[in-house]
Structure formats: structure tokens, C-alpha cells
């Protein structure tokens, strides 16, 4: 090794050490001084229940009603607790609600709350849930997940009310008519628009978490720092938050089920580079690597497979390229079809992602009940069909040379996303002859680009909020849906989605949603790429830590030796 190379290696090791220090990771063992009155010269050690994790970026929002991403959700679902939680088998179980009753017509849910308290000592009451849900539905608050509360009677009408053109009186009246009422401090009564078979699963989602009304109304920035304003009710408290650096969770000793919480401290660093994350895991600096925290680097997968540490489980999620239907080129349905058909998904999975994912040939993953089989909407790697669609699109656009078509693939900073984009870029350029560029941005900047349609083709994963196809299809019911990000809408699709909500026959409802999916796929507002699997590795000292089918991990169940 030359002197220069040795110096470079030492520099890299020094930088890596700084990364670890910045994450706040240290040893778990503290040494106590010898008791001078004890003849023994042995050293006593104690091991704290401490877990070290990393996430890829600063959480975009730690407000339950504003968060839309898995990074924020991984924190929120452990510092807050809703009426219901999903267990390790993704089934609803009691949380703040100790019991509930459902009316015979399946329209009214009555939740009875247990004794619980906020981290500031306030009791958790039914009014906290009523306030939080109404806050999310209030159009002035711009909650992108507000549509998930449309199952509540009057929710959609209230959320879509034009507050600029309408009257304050009418708007206030709609608020009072919403189907969520705190009957008393321990009783929440919820009335639905229509029977909703998956409503309990919905209630377990982060947008349905409670917030403390007194705290929120006292400080509209309450959720931006770990201080006395960040009041929560979950198994952990947000102890410290060094923005863009680290988060520390501490066990909430006042949590109603604190006896079941083994961990005392959860250190969560922020490391964007997946390769660095894999190195940290191998060095024992983090205890778990995988969703919903930082992902396993592509070039680390083979090594983890070889040593037997890699775990692969089903994951109800899809990796898409959303296509901007308002753009000159991707606004053409045939061009979108050509881009979608000209992706060789199997080769991508075998050689790039290597996580045993399944090629996505529809908009709903096969892990979702009723959608287990391929619906046959299109074929993977259909170059003949892609070239025919390209020719038709060029004719419609008045273009004679495919190189005149310029497409930019946008993605958030990630080695995996970059590798996938480069693979698809090469395929589109080689097989279709179009000009393809790449554009990457930091996560929060990237999300904003998608929201304002400042892109052409943009990657986005979508993980099921609940085990029902509606979670993958409802975002495209209108162009105004906060999670649509494509500009696409179709009147027949919208009508079918509304029909699926009111249909009580499970078989008929399934057929309605499949028909809606077929309409969307025919117009290609998204290019489905693969259905997720969840890859993770964990330290042997960690027990009962694995993601459920929705990718969630309940840290209250985790223990360390």
C-alpha cells in the first residue's frame, strides 16, 4: 500500500468515525468503579436496553396528520398511539381503545377508551381523537392524507368545501355534522358514510392518531422540535431531535402498558448513503437494517445472502414510475404506454434489485387480498408493443424521429433508485431511441417536485395503508387528490371508486375495483415496475423485531439481550 493510499484510508476511517459519532451511537456497557470496601477486584458492568437504528433522511414531518412518508411514520407510530394498532400479523388489536362495538348495519363504531395520559400529564380523552380527525379533514390544514378519513360521514364534503367561495356558517355547520363525536371523555362514536370492511385497519393508520388540542392550539409549530410542546401518548417519548442528524426516543414510563416495553432508549441516526449504512451494520454500530428504516444497499445483498443473515418477507407495496400527464411528451397516453411496456422488469430484479421482488403488471400488489393473481393487463418487456405505441404517440405529436422525445427520470437521492433509473434510462434509450436524462434531489425537495408536477417520470413507492386494494387505487380518483401527483383523472374511474365504497357485497366490490384498475392501466398514469419484498438484517441480540406485511415495526415489542 502506498503512502498516499494509506493516508486516504485513514481519512475515510476518520470520516466514518465522525458519522458514527454524529449518529450518537456508542457502546451499551457502562463501567462502574470498584467499591473500595469490597475485596473483589472484578469490574461490574450493566447493560442498558438500547437499540441503534438509522433512517435515510430528516423526517419530512412529525405531525401525524401531515406526515405522508414511511420515514416519518416509523417515528410517529412509536411515539403516538391510536385507538387501534396492527399486530405482527397485521391484524387490528386494542390500543388506546380497550374495546369497541359495531352496529348491525356496520355504520356506527363505538370505541371505549382506557385510562391513558399524554406526556405532559393530561389525560387522553375521546375529544383528542375527534379534534385530530377534524383537523385532518379541515381543508385549511392541507393534510394530504385527508381522503383516508372520507369513510367518516360527511368527511369528503367537509374536506372538499371551498372555503374561499363558501360561507363560514355553512363550513362550521359541516364540521358539526361530521360523523365523529366524543360522547364523553371515554367514549368516541364514529358514524360512517357506508359500511367499510377495513375501517379498523384504517383507524390504525398514522393520520388517525390523536393530538392534544390544548398543545396544538397553543403553538402551531408544536411538532417541529423535541421540547415541551411535542406532547405524545405512545410507548416512547421524543427525547431529542437534532435536525438532519439524529433522533433519540426514550421509554415513556407513564405509558399505560409500560410494563410491556423492554427498550429504554432508541438511538436513530440519519445516514443517506446506503453503502455507509451497510458498513455500519457490519461493524455492529446499528442493530437493524431494513424497512421502515434505512434500506439494505443493493451491493450488500449478495454478501448478506451468503452469510445467511438476509431475511426476505412479503411486503404489500409497489415501486412505480409516476408519469406526468400534463407534460408535452408524458401527457400522451401512447408515449406513456411505450415507456411502461419497454421495461424489462425480470432482468432488473435479477441483476439490480436482487430482492426476489415480483414484476408489477398492475397497480395493486399481489400481496393484497383478492389480487393475488396476475390480471394480465400487459406483458413484461413487451418491446413489440412498446414500439407500436411509440409510433402511434409520435404520429399524434407530429414527431418523425424518436430522438426528438426527451424524457427525464426523476428520483430522490439513493443508490438503489439511481441504479434502477440508470437501468431504465439505458433500456428506453437503446430500445425506443428516445433521449433520456436523470435528475435526483433530496427527499423533501423531490416530494415537492412531484406535488407540483415539476417532473416527467418520477419514482415513488407506495406501501399499503391497510390490506385492501382501495389504498392503492383511491389516490387516482381525482387529479386533486393529494397523493395523485400525475394530473390524471377519468370520470368512469372516479365513479367506480365511489361505487366500491358503497358496495357491501365483497365479491361485487372486488370486481368493481378490478374494473377500475383496468381503466387506469389502459391509460398508464403510472408505469408499475415491481411489487416489493421487505429485506432486512438484524443483530442476533435483537429479538421480536421484524416488519409486518405493511412494513411497520412495533418497537414496544422489541427486546435486546
Coordinates of C-alpha atoms in Angstrom, one line a residue:
X1 CA 0.0 0.0 0.0
X2 CA 1.4 3.4 -1.0
X3 CA 1.7 6.2 1.5
X4 CA -1.0 8.2 -0.3
X5 CA -3.4 5.3 -0.3
X6 CA -2.8 4.7 3.3
X7 CA -3.5 8.3 4.1
X8 CA -6.7 8.1 2.1
X9 CA -7.8 5.0 4.0
X10 CA -7.1 6.7 7.4
X11 CA -9.0 9.8 6.3
X12 CA -12.0 7.6 5.3
X13 CA -11.9 5.8 8.6
X14 CA -11.8 9.1 10.4
X15 CA -14.8 10.4 8.5
X16 CA -16.7 7.2 9.1
X17 CA -15.9 7.6 12.9
X18 CA -17.4 11.1 12.7
X19 CA -20.5 9.7 11.0
X20 CA -20.9 7.2 13.9
X21 CA -20.3 9.9 16.5
X22 CA -22.9 12.2 14.8
X23 CA -25.4 9.4 15.0
X24 CA -24.9 9.2 18.7
X25 CA -24.1 5.5 18.7
X26 CA -21.9 4.2 21.4
X27 CA -21.3 1.1 23.5
X28 CA -24.1 -0.4 25.6
X29 CA -21.9 -1.2 28.5
X30 CA -21.1 1.2 31.3
X31 CA -18.3 0.5 33.7
X32 CA -18.8 1.2 37.4
X33 CA -15.8 2.0 39.7
X34 CA -14.9 -0.7 42.2
X35 CA -16.4 -0.4 45.7
X36 CA -13.4 0.4 47.8
X37 CA -14.8 -1.6 50.7
X38 CA -15.0 -4.7 48.5
X39 CA -12.1 -7.0 48.4
X40 CA -13.0 -8.2 44.9
X41 CA -11.1 -6.6 42.1
X42 CA -13.6 -7.5 39.5
X43 CA -15.4 -4.8 37.4
X44 CA -19.2 -4.8 37.4
X45 CA -21.0 -3.9 34.2
X46 CA -24.6 -3.2 33.4
X47 CA -26.2 -3.4 30.0
X48 CA -29.0 -0.9 29.1
X49 CA -31.8 -1.8 26.8
X50 CA -30.7 0.3 23.9
X51 CA -31.4 -0.1 20.2
X52 CA -29.4 1.7 17.5
X53 CA -31.1 2.4 14.1
X54 CA -30.7 4.8 11.2
X55 CA -33.2 6.4 8.8
X56 CA -32.2 7.8 5.4
X57 CA -33.1 11.5 6.0
X58 CA -34.7 14.1 8.2
X59 CA -38.3 13.1 8.7
X60 CA -40.4 15.4 6.5
X61 CA -43.0 15.9 9.2
X62 CA -43.6 14.5 12.7
X63 CA -47.2 15.8 12.7
X64 CA -49.5 12.7 12.5
X65 CA -52.0 14.5 10.2
X66 CA -49.4 16.0 7.9
X67 CA -46.9 13.1 7.5
X68 CA -47.2 11.1 4.3
X69 CA -43.9 9.0 4.2
X70 CA -42.6 5.9 5.8
X71 CA -39.6 7.7 7.4
X72 CA -41.9 10.0 9.4
X73 CA -44.3 7.1 10.1
X74 CA -41.5 4.9 11.6
X75 CA -41.1 7.6 14.3
X76 CA -44.8 8.6 14.7
X77 CA -46.1 5.1 15.2
X78 CA -43.9 4.6 18.2
X79 CA -44.3 8.0 20.0
X80 CA -48.1 8.2 19.4
X81 CA -50.7 5.6 19.9
X82 CA -54.1 5.4 18.2
X83 CA -57.4 3.7 19.1
X84 CA -56.2 0.5 17.3
X85 CA -52.8 -0.9 16.4
X86 CA -51.9 -3.6 13.9
X87 CA -50.1 -6.5 15.4
X88 CA -47.2 -8.5 13.9
X89 CA -49.7 -10.4 11.7
X90 CA -51.2 -7.0 10.5
X91 CA -54.4 -7.7 12.4
X92 CA -56.2 -5.0 14.4
X93 CA -55.8 -5.1 18.2
X94 CA -56.7 -2.9 21.1
X95 CA -54.6 0.1 21.9
X96 CA -56.0 3.3 23.4
X97 CA -59.4 1.8 22.7
X98 CA -59.8 -1.1 25.2
X99 CA -63.0 -2.2 23.4
X100 CA -65.4 -1.3 20.6
X101 CA -68.8 -2.2 19.3
X102 CA -70.1 -2.2 15.7
X103 CA -73.7 -1.7 14.9
X104 CA -75.7 -4.3 13.0
X105 CA -75.7 -2.1 9.9
X106 CA -71.9 -1.6 10.2
X107 CA -72.2 2.1 10.1
X108 CA -71.6 3.0 13.7
X109 CA -68.4 2.2 15.7
X110 CA -68.4 3.0 19.5
X111 CA -64.9 3.0 21.0
X112 CA -64.3 2.8 24.7
X113 CA -61.0 4.4 25.8
X114 CA -58.8 3.0 28.5
X115 CA -57.1 5.2 31.1
X116 CA -54.0 6.8 29.4
X117 CA -52.2 10.0 29.6
X118 CA -50.2 12.4 27.4
X119 CA -46.5 13.0 28.1
X120 CA -47.4 16.4 29.7
X121 CA -49.7 14.6 32.2
X122 CA -53.1 15.4 30.5
X123 CA -55.5 12.5 30.3
X124 CA -56.1 11.1 26.8
X125 CA -59.7 11.7 26.0
X126 CA -62.1 10.9 23.2
X127 CA -62.1 14.6 22.3
X128 CA -58.4 14.3 21.3
X129 CA -59.4 11.9 18.6
X130 CA -62.4 14.0 17.4
X131 CA -60.2 17.1 17.3
X132 CA -57.3 15.3 15.4
X133 CA -59.6 13.8 12.8
X134 CA -61.5 17.0 12.2
X135 CA -58.1 18.8 11.9
X136 CA -57.1 16.4 9.2
X137 CA -60.3 16.9 7.3
X138 CA -60.3 20.7 7.6
X139 CA -59.2 21.8 4.0
X140 CA -57.4 24.8 5.5
X141 CA -54.8 22.4 7.1
X142 CA -53.8 20.8 3.8
X143 CA -53.5 17.3 5.1
X144 CA -52.5 15.2 2.1
X145 CA -53.9 12.0 3.7
X146 CA -57.3 13.6 4.5
X147 CA -59.0 11.4 1.9
X148 CA -58.3 8.4 4.2
X149 CA -61.0 9.9 6.5
X150 CA -63.7 10.0 3.8
X151 CA -65.1 6.8 5.3
X152 CA -66.4 9.1 8.1
X153 CA -69.9 10.5 7.4
X154 CA -69.6 14.0 5.9
X155 CA -65.8 13.7 5.7
X156 CA -65.5 14.2 2.0
X157 CA -68.0 17.1 1.8
X158 CA -66.2 18.9 4.6
X159 CA -62.7 18.4 3.2
X160 CA -63.7 19.5 -0.3
X161 CA -65.6 22.5 0.8
X162 CA -64.4 25.7 -1.0
X163 CA -63.7 28.0 2.0
X164 CA -62.9 30.9 -0.3
X165 CA -66.2 30.9 -2.1
X166 CA -68.4 29.4 0.6
X167 CA -69.7 30.9 3.9
X168 CA -68.1 30.4 7.3
X169 CA -71.5 29.5 8.7
X170 CA -72.0 26.7 6.2
X171 CA -68.5 25.5 6.7
X172 CA -68.9 25.4 10.5
X173 CA -72.2 23.5 10.1
X174 CA -70.4 20.8 8.0
X175 CA -67.9 20.5 10.8
X176 CA -70.6 19.9 13.4
X177 CA -72.3 17.3 11.1
X178 CA -69.1 15.2 10.8
X179 CA -69.6 11.6 11.9
X180 CA -67.1 11.7 14.8
X181 CA -68.3 12.7 18.3
X182 CA -66.8 12.5 21.7
X183 CA -69.9 11.3 23.6
X184 CA -67.9 11.7 26.8
X185 CA -64.2 11.6 27.8
X186 CA -64.1 7.8 27.4
X187 CA -66.5 7.2 24.5
X188 CA -65.9 8.1 20.8
X189 CA -68.8 7.4 18.4
X190 CA -68.0 7.2 14.7
X191 CA -70.6 7.1 12.0
X192 CA -69.6 6.1 8.5
X193 CA -70.9 7.1 5.1
X194 CA -71.0 3.4 4.1
X195 CA -70.1 0.1 5.6
X196 CA -66.3 -0.1 5.4
X197 CA -64.9 -3.6 5.9
X198 CA -61.4 -2.3 6.6
X199 CA -62.3 0.6 8.9
X200 CA -60.4 -0.8 11.9
X201 CA -57.3 -1.1 9.8
X202 CA -57.8 2.5 8.7
X203 CA -58.1 3.6 12.3
X204 CA -54.6 2.1 13.0
X205 CA -53.1 4.4 10.4
X206 CA -51.0 7.4 11.4
X207 CA -53.5 10.0 10.1
X208 CA -56.0 8.7 12.7
X209 CA -53.6 9.2 15.6
X210 CA -54.7 11.7 18.3
X211 CA -53.2 15.1 19.0
X212 CA -53.5 17.2 22.2
X213 CA -55.9 20.0 21.4
X214 CA -54.6 22.4 24.1
X215 CA -51.0 22.0 22.9
X216 CA -51.8 22.3 19.2
X217 CA -53.9 25.5 19.6
X218 CA -51.2 27.0 21.9
X219 CA -48.4 26.6 19.3
X220 CA -48.9 25.9 15.6
X221 CA -45.2 24.8 15.4
X222 CA -45.6 22.3 18.2
X223 CA -44.4 19.3 16.1
X224 CA -41.1 20.8 14.8
X225 CA -38.8 20.2 17.8
X226 CA -38.3 17.8 20.7
X227 CA -39.3 20.1 23.5
X228 CA -42.2 20.6 26.0
X229 CA -44.6 21.3 23.1
X230 CA -44.1 17.9 21.5
X231 CA -46.7 16.1 23.5
X232 CA -47.3 12.4 22.7
X233 CA -49.1 9.4 24.2
X234 CA -47.2 6.3 22.8
X235 CA -44.7 3.8 24.3
X236 CA -41.8 6.2 23.6
X237 CA -41.2 9.9 24.0
X238 CA -39.3 12.1 21.6
X239 CA -36.4 12.8 23.8
X240 CA -34.0 14.7 21.5
X241 CA -34.2 15.7 17.8
X242 CA -31.0 17.1 16.2
X243 CA -32.3 18.1 12.8
X244 CA -30.7 16.4 9.9
X245 CA -28.6 14.4 12.3
X246 CA -30.3 12.2 14.9
X247 CA -33.4 11.4 17.0
X248 CA -33.4 9.7 20.4
X249 CA -36.5 8.0 21.8
X250 CA -36.9 7.2 25.5
X251 CA -39.3 4.8 27.1
X252 CA -42.4 6.5 28.3
X253 CA -42.7 5.3 31.9
X254 CA -46.2 6.8 32.1
X255 CA -47.5 4.8 29.1
X256 CA -50.5 2.7 30.0
X257 CA -48.7 -0.5 29.0
X258 CA -45.1 0.5 30.0
X259 CA -44.6 -2.9 31.7
X260 CA -44.6 -4.5 28.2
X261 CA -41.9 -2.1 26.8
X262 CA -38.5 -3.6 27.2
X263 CA -36.4 -1.0 25.4
X264 CA -35.2 2.0 27.4
X265 CA -33.5 4.0 24.6
X266 CA -33.8 4.0 20.8
X267 CA -31.0 6.0 19.0
X268 CA -31.9 6.9 15.4
X269 CA -29.2 8.4 13.2
X270 CA -29.7 9.9 9.8
X271 CA -27.5 8.4 7.1
X272 CA -28.5 8.9 3.5
X273 CA -25.8 6.7 1.9
X274 CA -27.0 3.0 1.8
X275 CA -23.4 1.7 1.4
X276 CA -22.4 3.5 4.6
X277 CA -25.5 2.1 6.3
X278 CA -24.5 -1.5 5.4
X279 CA -20.9 -0.8 6.6
X280 CA -22.3 0.4 9.9
X281 CA -24.4 -2.7 10.3
X282 CA -21.4 -5.0 9.6
X283 CA -19.4 -3.0 12.2
X284 CA -22.1 -3.6 14.8
X285 CA -22.9 0.2 15.0
X286 CA -26.5 -0.4 14.2
X287 CA -28.7 -3.3 15.2
X288 CA -31.2 -3.4 12.3
X289 CA -31.1 -2.5 8.6
X290 CA -34.3 -2.6 6.5
X291 CA -37.7 -1.0 6.1
X292 CA -39.2 1.1 7.6
X293 CA -35.7 2.4 8.5
X294 CA -32.8 2.7 6.1
X295 CA -32.8 0.0 3.3
X296 CA -30.3 -2.7 2.5
X297 CA -27.8 -1.5 -0.1
X298 CA -28.0 -3.3 -3.4
X299 CA -24.3 -4.2 -3.4
X300 CA -24.6 -5.6 0.1
X301 CA -27.4 -8.0 -0.7
X302 CA -25.2 -10.8 -2.1
X303 CA -23.0 -10.7 0.9
X304 CA -25.8 -10.8 3.4
X305 CA -27.4 -13.7 1.4
X306 CA -24.1 -15.6 1.5
X307 CA -23.7 -15.3 5.3
X308 CA -27.3 -16.3 5.8
X309 CA -28.3 -13.1 7.6
X310 CA -30.6 -11.6 4.9
X311 CA -34.3 -12.1 5.6
X312 CA -36.9 -11.6 2.9
X313 CA -40.6 -11.3 3.7
X314 CA -43.7 -10.3 1.7
X315 CA -44.5 -6.6 1.6
X316 CA -47.7 -5.0 0.4
X317 CA -46.1 -2.3 -1.7
X318 CA -45.3 -1.3 -5.3
X319 CA -42.4 0.5 -6.9
X320 CA -43.8 2.8 -9.7
X321 CA -42.7 5.4 -12.1
X322 CA -45.4 8.1 -11.9
X323 CA -45.9 9.8 -15.3
X324 CA -46.8 13.5 -15.5
X325 CA -49.9 13.6 -17.7
X326 CA -49.7 17.4 -18.1
X327 CA -46.3 17.2 -19.8
X328 CA -45.8 17.6 -23.6
X329 CA -44.5 14.0 -24.0
X330 CA -45.7 12.1 -21.0
X331 CA -49.1 13.7 -21.5
X332 CA -49.6 11.4 -24.4
X333 CA -51.1 8.1 -23.4
X334 CA -49.3 6.1 -26.2
X335 CA -45.9 7.5 -25.1
X336 CA -46.7 6.5 -21.5
X337 CA -47.7 3.1 -22.8
X338 CA -44.5 2.7 -24.7
X339 CA -42.4 3.7 -21.7
X340 CA -44.2 1.2 -19.5
X341 CA -44.0 -1.8 -21.9
X342 CA -40.4 -1.1 -22.6
X343 CA -39.1 -2.0 -19.1
X344 CA -37.6 -5.5 -18.6
X345 CA -38.7 -6.0 -15.0
X346 CA -37.4 -9.5 -14.6
X347 CA -33.9 -8.6 -15.6
X348 CA -34.0 -5.6 -13.4
X349 CA -35.0 -7.7 -10.4
X350 CA -32.4 -10.5 -11.2
X351 CA -29.5 -8.2 -11.7
X352 CA -30.2 -4.9 -9.9
X353 CA -32.6 -5.1 -7.0
X354 CA -31.9 -8.8 -6.2
X355 CA -34.6 -8.9 -3.5
X356 CA -36.8 -11.5 -5.1
X357 CA -39.4 -8.9 -6.0
X358 CA -42.2 -9.7 -8.5
X359 CA -42.6 -7.8 -11.8
X360 CA -45.5 -5.4 -11.4
X361 CA -48.1 -5.8 -14.2
X362 CA -50.9 -4.0 -12.4
X363 CA -51.4 -1.2 -9.9
X364 CA -52.3 -3.4 -6.9
X365 CA -49.7 -5.8 -5.5
X366 CA -50.4 -9.5 -5.4
X367 CA -50.0 -9.4 -1.6
X368 CA -53.4 -7.7 -1.4
X369 CA -56.4 -9.9 -0.7
X370 CA -58.3 -10.7 -4.0
X371 CA -55.5 -9.5 -6.2
X372 CA -53.1 -12.5 -5.8
X373 CA -53.2 -13.4 -9.5
X374 CA -51.7 -11.5 -12.4
X375 CA -54.6 -9.6 -14.1
X376 CA -52.9 -9.7 -17.5
X377 CA -53.2 -6.0 -18.3
X378 CA -49.8 -6.0 -20.2
X379 CA -46.7 -8.1 -20.6
X380 CA -43.3 -7.5 -19.1
X381 CA -40.6 -6.4 -21.6
X382 CA -43.1 -6.1 -24.5
X383 CA -40.8 -4.4 -27.0
X384 CA -43.0 -5.1 -30.0
X385 CA -46.0 -3.4 -28.2
X386 CA -43.8 -0.6 -26.9
X387 CA -42.5 0.3 -30.4
X388 CA -46.1 0.2 -31.8
X389 CA -47.3 2.5 -29.0
X390 CA -44.3 4.8 -29.6
X391 CA -45.0 5.1 -33.3
X392 CA -48.7 5.9 -32.6
X393 CA -47.7 8.5 -30.0
X394 CA -45.2 10.1 -32.3
X395 CA -47.8 10.4 -35.0
X396 CA -50.2 12.1 -32.6
X397 CA -47.5 14.5 -31.5
X398 CA -46.3 15.2 -35.1
X399 CA -42.9 13.8 -34.5
X400 CA -40.9 11.7 -37.0
X401 CA -37.7 10.9 -35.1
X402 CA -37.9 9.3 -31.6
X403 CA -34.8 11.2 -30.6
X404 CA -36.9 14.3 -30.5
X405 CA -38.7 12.9 -27.5
X406 CA -36.8 13.9 -24.3
X407 CA -37.7 12.3 -21.0
X408 CA -36.1 13.0 -17.7
X409 CA -36.3 10.3 -14.9
X410 CA -36.5 12.0 -11.5
X411 CA -35.8 10.2 -8.2
X412 CA -34.8 11.0 -4.7
X413 CA -31.2 10.6 -3.7
X414 CA -30.5 6.9 -3.2
X415 CA -28.0 4.4 -4.7
X416 CA -30.8 1.9 -5.3
X417 CA -33.1 4.5 -7.0
X418 CA -30.1 5.7 -9.1
X419 CA -29.2 2.2 -10.2
X420 CA -32.8 1.5 -11.2
X421 CA -33.1 4.8 -13.1
X422 CA -29.8 4.2 -15.0
X423 CA -31.0 0.7 -16.0
X424 CA -34.3 2.0 -17.3
X425 CA -32.6 5.0 -18.9
X426 CA -30.4 2.7 -20.9
X427 CA -33.3 0.5 -21.9
X428 CA -35.5 3.4 -23.1
X429 CA -32.7 4.9 -25.0
X430 CA -31.5 1.7 -26.6
X431 CA -34.9 0.1 -27.4
X432 CA -37.0 3.2 -28.1
X433 CA -34.4 5.6 -29.4
X434 CA -35.6 8.4 -27.2
X435 CA -33.4 10.9 -25.3
X436 CA -33.4 10.1 -21.6
X437 CA -31.9 12.2 -18.7
X438 CA -31.6 11.7 -15.0
X439 CA -32.5 14.1 -12.2
X440 CA -32.1 13.4 -8.5
X441 CA -33.0 15.5 -5.5
X442 CA -33.1 15.3 -1.7
X443 CA -36.3 13.7 -0.4
X444 CA -38.3 16.7 0.7
X445 CA -37.3 18.7 -2.4
X446 CA -38.2 15.7 -4.5
X447 CA -41.6 15.3 -3.0
X448 CA -42.4 18.9 -3.7
X449 CA -41.4 18.5 -7.4
X450 CA -43.9 15.6 -7.6
X451 CA -46.6 17.5 -5.8
X452 CA -46.4 20.5 -8.2
X453 CA -45.9 18.3 -11.3
X454 CA -42.4 19.6 -11.9
X455 CA -41.2 16.3 -13.5
X456 CA -41.9 13.9 -16.4
X457 CA -41.2 10.4 -15.0
X458 CA -40.7 10.1 -11.2
X459 CA -40.2 7.1 -9.0
X460 CA -42.4 6.6 -6.0
X461 CA -43.0 3.6 -3.8
X462 CA -46.4 3.1 -2.2
X463 CA -46.9 0.9 0.8
X464 CA -50.4 -0.3 1.8
X465 CA -52.0 1.7 4.5
X466 CA -54.4 -1.2 5.1
X467 CA -54.9 -4.6 3.4
X468 CA -57.3 -3.6 0.7
X469 CA -56.9 -2.6 -2.9
X470 CA -58.6 0.7 -2.2
X471 CA -55.4 2.0 -0.6
X472 CA -53.6 1.7 -4.0
X473 CA -56.4 2.9 -6.2
X474 CA -58.1 5.8 -4.3
X475 CA -55.3 8.2 -4.8
X476 CA -56.1 8.4 -8.5
X477 CA -59.8 9.1 -8.0
X478 CA -59.3 12.7 -8.9
X479 CA -56.4 14.9 -10.1
X480 CA -56.8 16.9 -6.9
X481 CA -56.1 14.0 -4.6
X482 CA -53.1 15.0 -2.5
X483 CA -51.3 11.7 -3.4
X484 CA -52.1 11.6 -7.1
X485 CA -49.1 13.5 -8.4
X486 CA -49.8 12.6 -12.0
X487 CA -52.5 15.1 -13.1
X488 CA -54.6 12.1 -14.4
X489 CA -58.2 11.6 -13.8
X490 CA -61.0 9.7 -15.5
X491 CA -64.7 10.1 -14.9
X492 CA -65.6 6.4 -15.2
X493 CA -62.7 5.5 -12.8
X494 CA -63.9 8.1 -10.3
X495 CA -67.5 6.7 -10.5
X496 CA -66.3 3.2 -10.0
X497 CA -64.2 4.1 -6.9
X498 CA -67.2 5.8 -5.4
X499 CA -69.3 2.7 -6.1
X500 CA -66.7 0.5 -4.5
X501 CA -67.1 2.4 -1.2
X502 CA -70.8 1.8 -1.0
X503 CA -70.9 -1.8 -2.3
X504 CA -71.4 -4.2 0.6
X505 CA -71.1 -7.5 -1.3
X506 CA -67.3 -8.4 -1.1
X507 CA -67.3 -10.2 -4.4
X508 CA -69.0 -7.4 -6.3
X509 CA -66.8 -4.8 -4.6
X510 CA -63.7 -6.7 -5.8
X511 CA -64.9 -6.8 -9.4
X512 CA -65.6 -3.1 -9.3
X513 CA -62.1 -2.3 -8.1
X514 CA -60.5 -4.6 -10.7
X515 CA -62.5 -2.8 -13.4
X516 CA -61.3 0.5 -12.1
X517 CA -57.7 -0.8 -12.1
X518 CA -58.1 -1.9 -15.8
X519 CA -59.2 1.6 -16.8
X520 CA -56.2 3.2 -15.1
X521 CA -53.7 0.7 -16.5
X522 CA -55.1 1.3 -20.0
X523 CA -54.1 5.0 -19.8
X524 CA -50.8 4.5 -17.9
X525 CA -50.7 7.4 -15.5
X526 CA -48.0 5.2 -13.8
X527 CA -45.6 2.7 -15.0
X528 CA -45.7 -0.2 -12.5
X529 CA -42.2 -1.7 -12.0
X530 CA -42.2 -4.3 -9.2
X531 CA -44.0 -5.4 -6.2
X532 CA -42.0 -5.0 -3.0
X533 CA -40.5 -7.6 -0.8
X534 CA -39.0 -6.5 2.5
X535 CA -35.3 -7.2 3.0
X536 CA -33.7 -6.8 6.4
X537 CA -30.8 -7.9 8.6
X538 CA -30.6 -7.6 12.4
X539 CA -28.2 -8.2 15.2
X540 CA -28.6 -11.5 16.9
X541 CA -29.1 -9.8 20.3
X542 CA -32.3 -8.2 19.0
X543 CA -35.5 -10.2 19.4
X544 CA -39.0 -9.8 18.0
X545 CA -38.1 -7.2 15.5
X546 CA -39.4 -7.7 12.0
X547 CA -41.7 -5.8 9.7
X548 CA -45.3 -6.9 9.2
X549 CA -46.8 -7.1 5.7
X550 CA -47.4 -3.3 5.8
X551 CA -43.8 -2.7 6.7
X552 CA -44.4 -1.5 10.2
X553 CA -42.4 -2.4 13.3
X554 CA -43.8 -2.0 16.8
X555 CA -40.8 -1.1 18.9
X556 CA -42.8 -1.7 22.1
X557 CA -42.5 -5.4 21.3
X558 CA -38.7 -5.4 20.6
X559 CA -36.1 -6.5 23.1
X560 CA -32.3 -6.7 23.2
X561 CA -30.1 -9.1 25.2

